[in-house]
XYZ file of C-alpha atoms in Angstrom:
646
model
C -77.557 136.571 -122.135
C -74.862 135.467 -124.631
C -76.189 135.173 -128.200
C -76.694 131.705 -129.646
C -77.777 132.410 -133.219
C -74.253 132.126 -134.673
C -73.147 129.292 -132.387
C -72.643 125.722 -133.492
C -74.278 123.710 -130.713
C -73.378 120.014 -130.632
C -75.937 118.180 -128.512
C -76.043 114.683 -127.021
C -77.514 115.311 -123.591
C -76.263 115.557 -120.954
C -73.309 116.621 -123.128
C -72.964 119.878 -125.080
C -70.223 121.542 -127.068
C -70.767 125.174 -128.060
C -68.449 126.862 -130.570
C -68.254 129.813 -132.894
C -67.358 129.399 -136.563
C -63.610 129.806 -136.005
C -63.409 126.499 -134.163
C -61.220 128.049 -131.473
C -62.710 127.984 -127.987
C -61.725 131.363 -126.590
C -63.438 131.118 -123.212
C -65.832 133.918 -124.181
C -69.618 133.782 -123.999
C -71.047 130.268 -124.027
C -68.106 128.536 -125.708
C -66.982 125.275 -124.251
C -67.655 121.632 -123.485
C -70.459 120.925 -120.989
C -71.699 117.919 -119.047
C -74.912 118.095 -117.044
C -75.063 121.891 -117.264
C -71.489 122.515 -116.056
C -68.737 123.865 -118.319
C -65.826 121.446 -118.176
C -63.611 123.266 -120.688
C -64.028 126.874 -121.783
C -60.826 127.462 -123.730
C -59.128 125.299 -126.350
C -56.942 127.379 -128.670
C -54.750 125.500 -131.101
C -51.605 126.990 -132.634
C -49.474 125.355 -135.319
C -45.919 126.619 -135.789
C -46.861 129.540 -133.529
C -49.859 130.582 -135.655
C -53.591 130.215 -135.215
C -55.234 128.460 -138.177
C -57.125 130.714 -140.569
C -60.740 129.508 -140.463
C -62.045 128.579 -143.919
C -65.084 126.392 -143.214
C -67.321 125.369 -140.329
C -70.536 123.418 -140.105
C -72.582 120.844 -138.258
C -72.001 117.246 -139.374
C -74.778 115.906 -137.168
C -76.825 116.926 -134.170
C -73.918 116.007 -131.913
C -70.872 117.020 -133.969
C -69.292 119.895 -135.868
C -66.332 120.134 -138.250
C -63.941 123.078 -138.561
C -61.307 123.474 -141.246
C -58.468 125.975 -141.126
C -55.185 126.549 -142.922
C -51.713 127.531 -141.774
C -48.626 128.890 -143.520
C -46.061 126.931 -141.507
C -43.055 127.583 -143.731
C -41.769 131.098 -144.601
C -41.184 129.867 -148.171
C -44.728 128.584 -148.638
C -45.777 131.496 -150.877
C -49.461 132.355 -151.245
C -50.636 128.748 -150.736
C -51.056 127.381 -147.201
C -49.026 124.272 -146.524
C -50.922 122.841 -143.546
C -54.623 121.994 -143.329
C -56.045 121.725 -139.813
C -59.319 119.829 -139.387
C -61.076 119.736 -136.022
C -64.056 117.461 -135.367
C -65.774 118.365 -132.108
C -68.395 116.172 -130.460
C -70.856 116.715 -127.645
C -69.521 113.639 -125.837
C -66.387 115.608 -124.919
C -63.986 114.518 -127.643
C -62.104 116.574 -130.195
C -59.985 115.164 -133.011
C -57.404 117.554 -134.442
C -55.984 116.324 -137.750
C -53.032 118.086 -139.414
C -52.228 117.447 -143.068
C -49.055 118.485 -144.854
C -50.240 119.910 -148.175
C -46.745 120.821 -149.368
C -44.080 118.899 -151.301
C -41.537 119.099 -148.474
C -41.397 117.475 -145.037
C -42.485 119.736 -142.192
C -41.528 119.865 -138.538
C -44.543 121.307 -136.704
C -44.657 122.475 -133.105
C -48.314 122.239 -132.040
C -49.831 123.805 -128.920
C -53.257 123.549 -127.283
C -53.927 126.283 -124.734
C -56.620 125.026 -122.345
C -58.603 126.568 -119.521
C -61.882 126.430 -117.655
C -63.939 128.106 -114.942
C -66.108 125.042 -114.160
C -69.079 127.413 -114.188
C -72.733 126.384 -114.231
C -74.668 127.265 -117.382
C -77.075 129.512 -115.475
C -74.164 131.485 -114.062
C -72.671 131.913 -117.532
C -76.038 133.087 -118.926
C -76.193 135.903 -116.387
C -72.583 136.987 -116.968
C -71.362 135.916 -113.541
C -68.834 133.239 -114.523
C -65.599 133.532 -112.578
C -61.989 133.605 -113.796
C -60.167 130.578 -115.102
C -58.977 128.115 -112.489
C -55.355 127.063 -112.051
C -54.463 123.755 -113.689
C -52.389 120.819 -112.547
C -50.647 118.240 -114.718
C -52.291 114.846 -114.578
C -51.396 111.740 -116.599
C -51.303 112.818 -120.262
C -53.108 116.114 -119.770
C -54.395 118.737 -117.335
C -56.858 118.871 -114.442
C -58.886 121.651 -112.780
C -60.830 121.415 -109.536
C -62.992 123.359 -107.096
C -64.546 122.225 -103.826
C -67.520 120.646 -105.618
C -66.397 119.892 -109.190
C -63.419 118.879 -111.272
C -62.564 118.251 -114.899
C -59.649 116.844 -116.825
C -58.402 116.818 -120.402
C -56.312 113.901 -121.624
C -54.530 113.675 -124.957
C -53.640 110.847 -127.316
C -50.832 110.789 -128.252
C -49.469 112.111 -124.979
C -48.017 115.617 -125.283
C -44.280 116.160 -125.450
C -44.657 118.732 -122.717
C -47.409 119.939 -120.358
C -47.241 123.310 -118.576
C -49.771 123.681 -115.772
C -49.028 127.356 -115.148
C -49.890 128.259 -118.735
C -52.561 125.575 -119.252
C -50.568 124.366 -122.235
C -50.059 121.020 -123.984
C -47.299 120.790 -126.628
C -46.372 118.316 -129.328
C -43.453 118.168 -131.791
C -44.704 116.562 -134.988
C -42.937 115.569 -138.197
C -45.090 115.238 -141.306
C -43.851 113.912 -144.639
C -45.207 115.433 -147.871
C -48.899 114.569 -148.058
C -48.771 113.041 -144.575
C -51.269 113.493 -141.758
C -51.489 112.899 -138.046
C -54.258 113.214 -135.454
C -54.354 114.377 -131.860
C -57.406 113.427 -129.817
C -58.441 115.384 -126.736
C -60.917 113.911 -124.244
C -62.774 116.182 -121.831
C -64.300 114.477 -118.800
C -65.683 115.391 -115.381
C -63.345 114.261 -112.659
C -63.782 110.539 -112.034
C -66.424 110.118 -114.771
C -66.234 107.819 -117.743
C -67.293 108.406 -121.356
C -70.661 110.049 -121.951
C -73.616 107.655 -122.311
C -76.110 109.773 -124.187
C -79.699 108.492 -124.067
C -80.128 109.125 -127.783
C -77.119 107.033 -128.773
C -78.375 103.643 -127.627
C -79.031 100.889 -130.145
C -82.711 100.623 -129.151
C -83.808 104.245 -128.877
C -87.446 105.292 -128.464
C -87.740 107.041 -131.854
C -88.225 105.332 -135.197
C -85.793 106.509 -137.922
C -88.509 108.048 -140.100
C -87.626 109.326 -143.556
C -89.372 111.595 -146.060
C -88.980 111.888 -149.824
C -90.925 113.462 -152.637
C -91.134 116.272 -155.144
C -89.993 118.884 -152.625
C -86.290 118.252 -151.904
C -86.473 120.031 -148.542
C -88.632 117.456 -146.777
C -85.904 114.792 -146.591
C -83.205 116.812 -144.808
C -85.813 118.584 -142.686
C -87.187 115.334 -141.243
C -83.710 113.821 -140.807
C -82.598 116.875 -138.817
C -85.778 116.809 -136.723
C -85.363 113.160 -135.730
C -81.662 113.703 -134.986
C -82.439 116.739 -132.820
C -85.036 114.835 -130.797
C -82.541 112.025 -130.259
C -79.900 114.551 -129.193
C -82.263 116.048 -126.599
C -83.229 112.733 -124.996
C -82.671 112.394 -121.261
C -83.083 109.457 -118.914
C -85.134 109.719 -115.755
C -82.333 109.531 -113.142
C -84.319 107.190 -110.875
C -85.697 105.046 -113.729
C -83.145 105.020 -116.589
C -85.387 103.012 -118.898
C -87.792 105.974 -119.078
C -86.692 108.708 -121.466
C -88.077 112.140 -122.296
C -86.825 115.158 -124.222
C -85.333 118.308 -122.765
C -86.872 121.555 -123.977
C -83.822 122.740 -125.927
C -80.137 123.572 -126.001
C -78.259 125.392 -124.730
C -80.570 127.095 -122.231
C -83.123 124.455 -121.271
C -81.374 121.103 -121.026
C -83.541 119.633 -118.267
C -87.116 118.460 -117.891
C -89.737 121.057 -118.836
C -93.039 119.185 -118.326
C -95.287 121.040 -120.786
C -92.708 121.033 -123.594
C -91.782 117.380 -122.972
C -95.434 116.309 -123.250
C -96.085 118.497 -126.311
C -93.022 117.141 -128.119
C -93.867 113.532 -127.229
C -97.390 114.036 -128.575
C -96.200 115.440 -131.907
C -93.627 112.623 -132.133
C -96.196 109.815 -131.761
C -95.753 108.861 -135.458
C -92.208 107.774 -134.458
C -93.591 105.328 -131.887
C -95.124 105.446 -128.425
C -92.038 104.694 -126.309
C -91.121 108.368 -125.866
C -94.695 109.148 -124.820
C -94.717 106.277 -122.336
C -91.396 107.291 -120.786
C -92.477 110.928 -120.530
C -95.808 110.023 -118.944
C -94.220 107.691 -116.406
C -91.563 110.248 -115.459
C -94.161 112.983 -114.924
C -96.624 110.735 -113.130
C -93.956 110.370 -110.444
C -93.938 114.167 -109.959
C -97.714 114.495 -109.583
C -98.728 116.215 -106.354
C -100.461 113.914 -103.863
C -103.725 114.640 -102.099
C -105.658 115.760 -100.305
C -106.043 119.398 -101.240
C -106.978 121.524 -104.210
C -103.574 120.939 -105.855
C -103.805 117.144 -105.717
C -103.130 115.649 -109.140
C -101.325 118.725 -110.485
C -98.057 118.139 -112.359
C -95.766 120.945 -111.145
C -94.205 123.290 -113.676
C -92.600 126.745 -113.684
C -94.260 130.016 -114.633
C -93.896 131.190 -118.237
C -93.817 134.787 -119.407
C -96.932 135.634 -121.426
C -95.932 139.029 -122.787
C -97.102 142.496 -121.727
C -100.866 141.880 -121.742
C -101.191 138.975 -119.311
C -99.442 137.760 -116.169
C -97.124 134.753 -116.445
C -98.957 131.489 -116.979
C -98.368 128.207 -115.166
C -96.830 125.488 -117.308
C -97.935 123.038 -114.624
C -101.546 123.721 -115.595
C -100.664 123.063 -119.219
C -98.774 119.857 -118.395
C -101.604 118.526 -116.222
C -104.055 119.043 -119.094
C -101.657 117.543 -121.656
C -101.168 114.337 -119.651
C -104.540 112.603 -120.307
C -104.512 113.828 -123.907
C -101.120 112.268 -124.606
C -102.160 109.013 -122.946
C -105.409 108.838 -124.953
C -103.705 109.592 -128.275
C -100.729 107.325 -127.558
C -103.215 104.500 -127.134
C -104.641 105.311 -130.583
C -101.128 105.190 -132.065
C -100.326 101.829 -130.467
C -99.427 102.150 -126.779
C -99.856 98.711 -125.222
C -102.990 98.106 -123.175
C -100.988 97.160 -120.092
C -98.985 100.400 -120.228
C -102.164 102.404 -120.727
C -103.819 100.788 -117.727
C -100.760 101.445 -115.548
C -100.834 105.151 -116.442
C -104.619 105.527 -116.231
C -104.720 106.373 -112.478
C -102.360 109.320 -113.024
C -104.576 110.545 -115.899
C -107.631 110.219 -113.646
C -105.931 112.364 -111.018
C -105.243 115.030 -113.687
C -108.906 115.027 -114.684
C -110.037 115.183 -111.061
C -107.760 118.183 -110.555
C -109.364 119.818 -113.608
C -112.896 119.418 -112.281
C -111.812 120.659 -108.833
C -109.991 123.683 -110.283
C -112.973 124.674 -112.442
C -115.457 124.351 -109.589
C -118.934 125.586 -110.491
C -117.810 127.900 -113.310
C -117.269 127.165 -116.977
C -113.679 128.408 -117.166
C -110.298 127.302 -115.845
C -108.282 130.271 -114.552
C -104.510 130.291 -114.932
C -102.708 130.804 -112.671
C -104.898 129.348 -109.970
C -107.086 130.456 -108.329
C -107.615 134.077 -109.413
C -105.789 134.407 -112.728
C -107.318 135.239 -116.095
C -109.148 132.640 -118.151
C -106.767 132.268 -121.082
C -108.100 131.160 -124.445
C -105.439 128.467 -124.924
C -105.993 127.133 -121.395
C -109.677 126.615 -122.158
C -108.685 124.816 -125.382
C -106.333 122.512 -123.459
C -108.948 121.867 -120.761
C -111.713 121.180 -123.279
C -109.538 118.720 -125.211
C -108.480 117.007 -121.979
C -112.121 116.640 -120.920
C -113.269 115.080 -124.197
C -110.311 112.747 -124.715
C -110.166 111.979 -120.995
C -113.853 111.056 -120.954
C -113.284 108.741 -123.920
C -110.397 107.110 -122.052
C -112.421 106.683 -118.843
C -115.353 105.145 -120.687
C -113.071 102.689 -122.482
C -111.817 101.303 -119.184
C -115.203 101.522 -117.425
C -114.024 104.202 -115.046
C -116.460 106.802 -113.631
C -116.406 110.471 -114.520
C -116.750 110.500 -118.294
C -120.325 111.783 -118.329
C -119.521 114.678 -116.000
C -116.501 115.679 -118.084
C -118.557 115.736 -121.291
C -121.279 117.778 -119.612
C -118.753 120.322 -118.412
C -117.112 120.417 -121.876
C -120.513 121.183 -123.404
C -121.074 123.986 -120.905
C -117.607 125.393 -121.647
C -118.227 125.255 -125.409
C -121.494 127.172 -125.163
C -120.074 129.813 -122.837
C -116.831 130.180 -124.793
C -118.550 130.871 -128.110
C -120.457 133.729 -126.487
C -117.964 135.184 -124.025
C -114.679 134.803 -125.898
C -115.802 136.044 -129.283
C -115.176 139.759 -129.796
C -117.106 141.341 -132.651
C -115.373 144.043 -134.691
C -115.512 145.580 -138.176
C -113.225 142.879 -139.535
C -115.575 140.030 -138.712
C -114.576 139.367 -135.120
C -111.801 137.498 -133.341
C -111.344 135.242 -130.329
C -110.272 137.045 -127.175
C -106.842 136.098 -125.868
C -108.295 135.863 -122.356
C -110.991 137.025 -120.012
C -109.645 139.104 -117.143
C -110.787 138.111 -113.630
C -113.464 140.830 -113.877
C -114.790 139.296 -117.119
C -113.296 141.942 -119.415
C -111.978 140.448 -122.694
C -108.292 140.868 -123.551
C -108.584 141.386 -127.271
C -105.111 141.230 -128.830
C -104.670 138.661 -131.617
C -101.757 136.294 -131.130
C -100.597 132.859 -132.149
C -102.028 131.305 -128.971
C -105.346 131.283 -130.860
C -104.102 128.314 -132.904
C -104.693 126.049 -129.903
C -108.415 126.444 -130.591
C -107.850 124.427 -133.786
C -106.094 121.558 -131.986
C -109.048 119.428 -130.907
C -107.488 115.982 -130.416
C -107.925 112.495 -131.894
C -110.821 110.228 -130.974
C -111.594 106.762 -132.332
C -112.271 105.755 -135.943
C -110.177 108.628 -137.260
C -112.516 111.255 -135.821
C -111.277 114.534 -134.408
C -112.998 115.973 -131.355
C -115.367 118.893 -132.017
C -113.882 122.338 -131.509
C -114.642 125.149 -129.106
C -115.476 127.527 -131.990
C -118.460 127.150 -134.303
C -118.041 126.944 -138.083
C -118.409 130.669 -138.721
C -115.925 131.545 -135.988
C -113.459 128.912 -137.227
C -113.658 130.329 -140.753
C -112.947 133.826 -139.438
C -109.991 132.594 -137.372
C -108.599 130.856 -140.449
C -108.861 134.108 -142.410
C -107.040 136.004 -139.659
C -104.239 133.454 -139.350
C -103.699 133.430 -143.086
C -103.700 137.235 -143.372
C -100.592 139.437 -143.637
C -100.820 140.664 -140.035
C -100.211 137.144 -138.701
C -98.426 135.374 -141.571
C -94.908 136.823 -141.815
C -94.165 134.849 -144.976
C -91.846 132.616 -142.912
C -94.471 131.381 -140.464
C -96.979 132.598 -137.900
C -96.193 135.653 -135.778
C -96.673 135.399 -132.036
C -98.595 138.694 -132.135
C -100.291 140.375 -135.058
C -98.188 143.068 -136.719
C -100.955 145.649 -136.215
C -101.329 144.981 -132.496
C -100.055 147.360 -129.820
C -96.739 146.116 -128.464
C -95.766 144.185 -131.595
C -92.041 143.430 -131.678
C -90.712 141.105 -134.405
C -88.118 139.784 -131.936
C -90.532 139.492 -128.998
C -90.695 135.871 -127.924
C -94.396 136.347 -127.087
C -95.027 139.573 -129.006
C -94.190 138.959 -132.650
C -91.480 136.348 -133.218
C -92.383 133.367 -135.398
C -92.774 130.389 -133.075
C -92.275 127.152 -134.992
C -94.451 125.031 -132.716
C -97.504 127.260 -133.033
C -96.960 127.638 -136.780
C -97.061 123.845 -137.081
C -100.208 123.653 -134.950
C -101.794 126.232 -137.250
C -100.857 124.237 -140.358
C -102.220 120.998 -138.921
C -105.341 122.591 -137.448
C -106.225 124.603 -140.542
C -105.679 121.592 -142.797
C -107.891 119.326 -140.671
C -110.615 122.011 -140.601
C -110.563 122.248 -144.396
C -108.746 125.586 -144.777
C -106.026 124.298 -147.036
C -105.105 127.612 -148.648
C -104.261 129.225 -145.311
C -102.479 126.076 -144.117
C -100.452 125.907 -147.316
C -99.317 129.528 -147.021
C -97.935 128.992 -143.520
C -96.422 125.640 -144.484
C -94.539 127.052 -147.452
C -93.213 129.912 -145.356
C -91.810 127.479 -142.791
C -90.245 125.373 -145.543
C -88.676 128.484 -147.082
C -87.181 129.390 -143.709
C -85.748 125.930 -142.999
C -82.736 125.973 -145.387
C -81.575 129.283 -143.889
C -81.165 127.403 -140.588
C -79.477 124.380 -142.127
C -82.847 122.551 -141.898
C -82.440 122.648 -138.091
C -85.337 124.881 -137.102
C -84.944 126.971 -133.919
C -87.760 127.385 -131.431
C -88.382 130.892 -132.836
C -87.019 133.558 -135.143
C -87.896 137.145 -135.931
C -91.317 137.911 -137.373
C -90.017 140.420 -139.928
C -92.031 140.362 -143.147
C -90.534 138.165 -145.839
C -89.183 139.984 -148.885
C -87.916 138.732 -152.230
C -84.360 137.501 -151.839
C -84.469 138.001 -148.075
C -83.739 135.606 -145.248
C -85.373 135.102 -141.854
C -83.597 136.904 -139.025
C -82.465 134.593 -136.206
C -83.478 135.311 -132.650
C -80.262 135.723 -130.654
C -81.547 133.785 -127.624
C -83.498 130.975 -129.321
C -82.789 127.356 -128.476
C -81.523 125.308 -131.416
C -82.052 122.377 -131.229
C -85.456 122.753 -129.625
C -87.745 119.820 -128.856
C -91.056 121.362 -129.916
C -89.540 122.819 -133.104
C -88.090 119.453 -134.096
C -91.294 117.584 -133.259
C -93.276 120.203 -135.215
C -91.693 118.914 -138.420
C -93.180 115.479 -137.715
C -96.573 117.012 -136.978
C -96.619 119.041 -140.192
C -95.570 116.206 -142.500
C -97.947 113.655 -140.988
C -100.744 116.243 -141.103
C -100.184 116.606 -144.853
C -100.630 112.864 -145.174
C -103.514 112.886 -142.687
C -102.644 109.807 -140.641
C -105.318 109.100 -138.003
C -104.757 105.707 -136.382
C -107.014 103.707 -134.099
C -104.801 100.838 -133.022
C -107.293 99.281 -130.568
C -109.738 98.963 -133.473
C -106.888 97.771 -135.770
C -107.554 100.538 -138.287
C -105.945 103.658 -139.688
C -107.723 106.460 -141.561
C -105.972 108.728 -144.058
C -107.189 112.291 -144.613
C -104.497 113.885 -146.812
C -104.468 117.528 -147.806
C -106.205 117.246 -151.177
C -104.327 120.102 -152.823
C -101.028 118.216 -152.260
C -99.080 121.469 -151.665
C -95.689 119.717 -151.787
C -96.529 117.444 -154.693
C -95.832 113.765 -154.163
C -94.767 112.977 -150.600
C -93.733 109.668 -149.077
C -93.082 108.907 -145.405
C -91.384 105.671 -144.389
C -90.278 103.978 -141.155
C -93.059 105.514 -139.084
C -94.695 103.434 -136.336
C -98.406 102.633 -136.103
C -99.803 99.866 -133.907
C -96.286 98.891 -132.891
C -95.133 98.107 -136.428
C -93.421 99.941 -139.296
C -95.750 102.128 -141.328
C -95.180 103.805 -144.696
C -97.547 105.967 -146.725
C -97.389 107.957 -149.949
C -99.536 110.844 -151.182
C -99.692 111.471 -154.922
C -99.686 114.807 -156.705
C -103.469 114.411 -156.927
C -103.787 114.249 -153.151
C -104.521 110.514 -153.014
C -102.949 108.508 -150.173
C -101.768 104.903 -150.319
C -100.402 102.733 -147.500
C -97.190 100.980 -148.540
C -96.274 99.212 -145.301
C -98.348 98.466 -142.198
C -98.866 96.043 -139.337
C -100.519 92.743 -140.184
C -104.273 93.018 -139.910
C -104.352 96.812 -139.849
C -107.349 97.914 -141.899
C -107.731 101.153 -143.842
C -110.601 103.102 -142.306
C -113.166 105.072 -144.255
């Protein structure tokens, strides 16, 4: 798989542009312009006066754009100072603007060439190293065209080139620049017959509020801006219902719908409004398996690798359990009653599937029907039962009592069966094998036990663990085996099979680190939450405040930097949404829109000093809140009639 950690990935789905820091697209690895998962252009090498520009600077200018600056010695009498500056601005929508500036005191005549090529390969083919050779080009209009039996692409130029050579894939211009003068060439990359890209995140009325953060810690502002921009860049429209949007899992590898990740990201992004949640729920409700049968109500999803200790898990199970939770919490944040009622039957089918899949036992196996009982699956199922029962009762639907009874049975059994005593005070088992044997390794999946879900009046649902067990889990998560100093390791450093780069066996996963911060803070373990939070904030600037889905779990050292994971998605939906979860958890926003109230439970130690969040959305209206250095919260903007809960 080609590495991505050094790539500049411009994202505005379904468009991508992937480049290295030179700015030249060489046709190697992942480089190129993409639309809908197909590479439209793999090579774009610019030469000025027969020379490639010397790269001097490269960087992202937004989630969807990157800027590259190079210099050229165009004249043999230029001396040590370059006389031409070449600036390239590349965008995910398939445009590139090449600006040449004459930095000398003499007029320059500049022959400029752009060598272009493509294989029209699918992203999956490129990832496995099976992309074919470049295709032959033909001259078309003011550019070049490539075609296969099922795809085509073209590049047009403005101004039109002086010459176009199909055999060499070459466009040429003859430019005259006066001293200090500049000129721009714009290239447009398009699929054959397609118009300009209409990215879902670039509409005037997007589903995400433009939230902002400010305070004593200067990192929170750029971190939240990057997170919101990344979520917007990953937005996709449901092809059959374009008004419904959801987020792709991440670029460049996972640019389509991934049900579990889409629901998790929409849930963490609820402080930016409920429209993303509603679109995601509607899109997935249409995929729900019909009855009759034991799979009726399941939201399909692919298998996910779980590391060396457990078989792959089913993300469909996770998505089916997330669905009623997101609907219940979206209603608390302000989802309209009519939308909630329309989605309620799909949530009921998810809950019916849960009760059918559990049968007479206390645990939900994953995968069905004979897989292990995973700890995080029980946490998801328990939360779905409690929040689902609350939702059913609200709308006078049957089944709430049975769900609560089963949740109580699960809680009692879990505290006995899943707790493994040891000399260190015990730990939750990662799973129970089908024969009942506990799988005892300690990993970041345990943080899902702290994510209980939001009920009414600012109350959180009770947890699966008792108080003593929760305190012990907090101690373990805050200890050096799990806390890498940059965030939470996926597997404890003392566990067999630990690998700091293992995506399930030691890498820091941003999403689960954020869940740990929020869960520990809500449970009252602020010291442990603060340690993980500060590690994540220390890591963020090393990634340009654009957090990847994961990075290596190497122990932090003085003056060190986190090591990127070469295959991590960046941007990644759950990593971006995790920023929103962490910051709103520090402020402790717990809305109950149907009751026209919002409760604030800020972290009293105020680990980041004063913190203000503006342009959030609660009860369908702008919401702003500030926490002082003393840990006191104050609402600065809210919907009319919204009361502050106690």
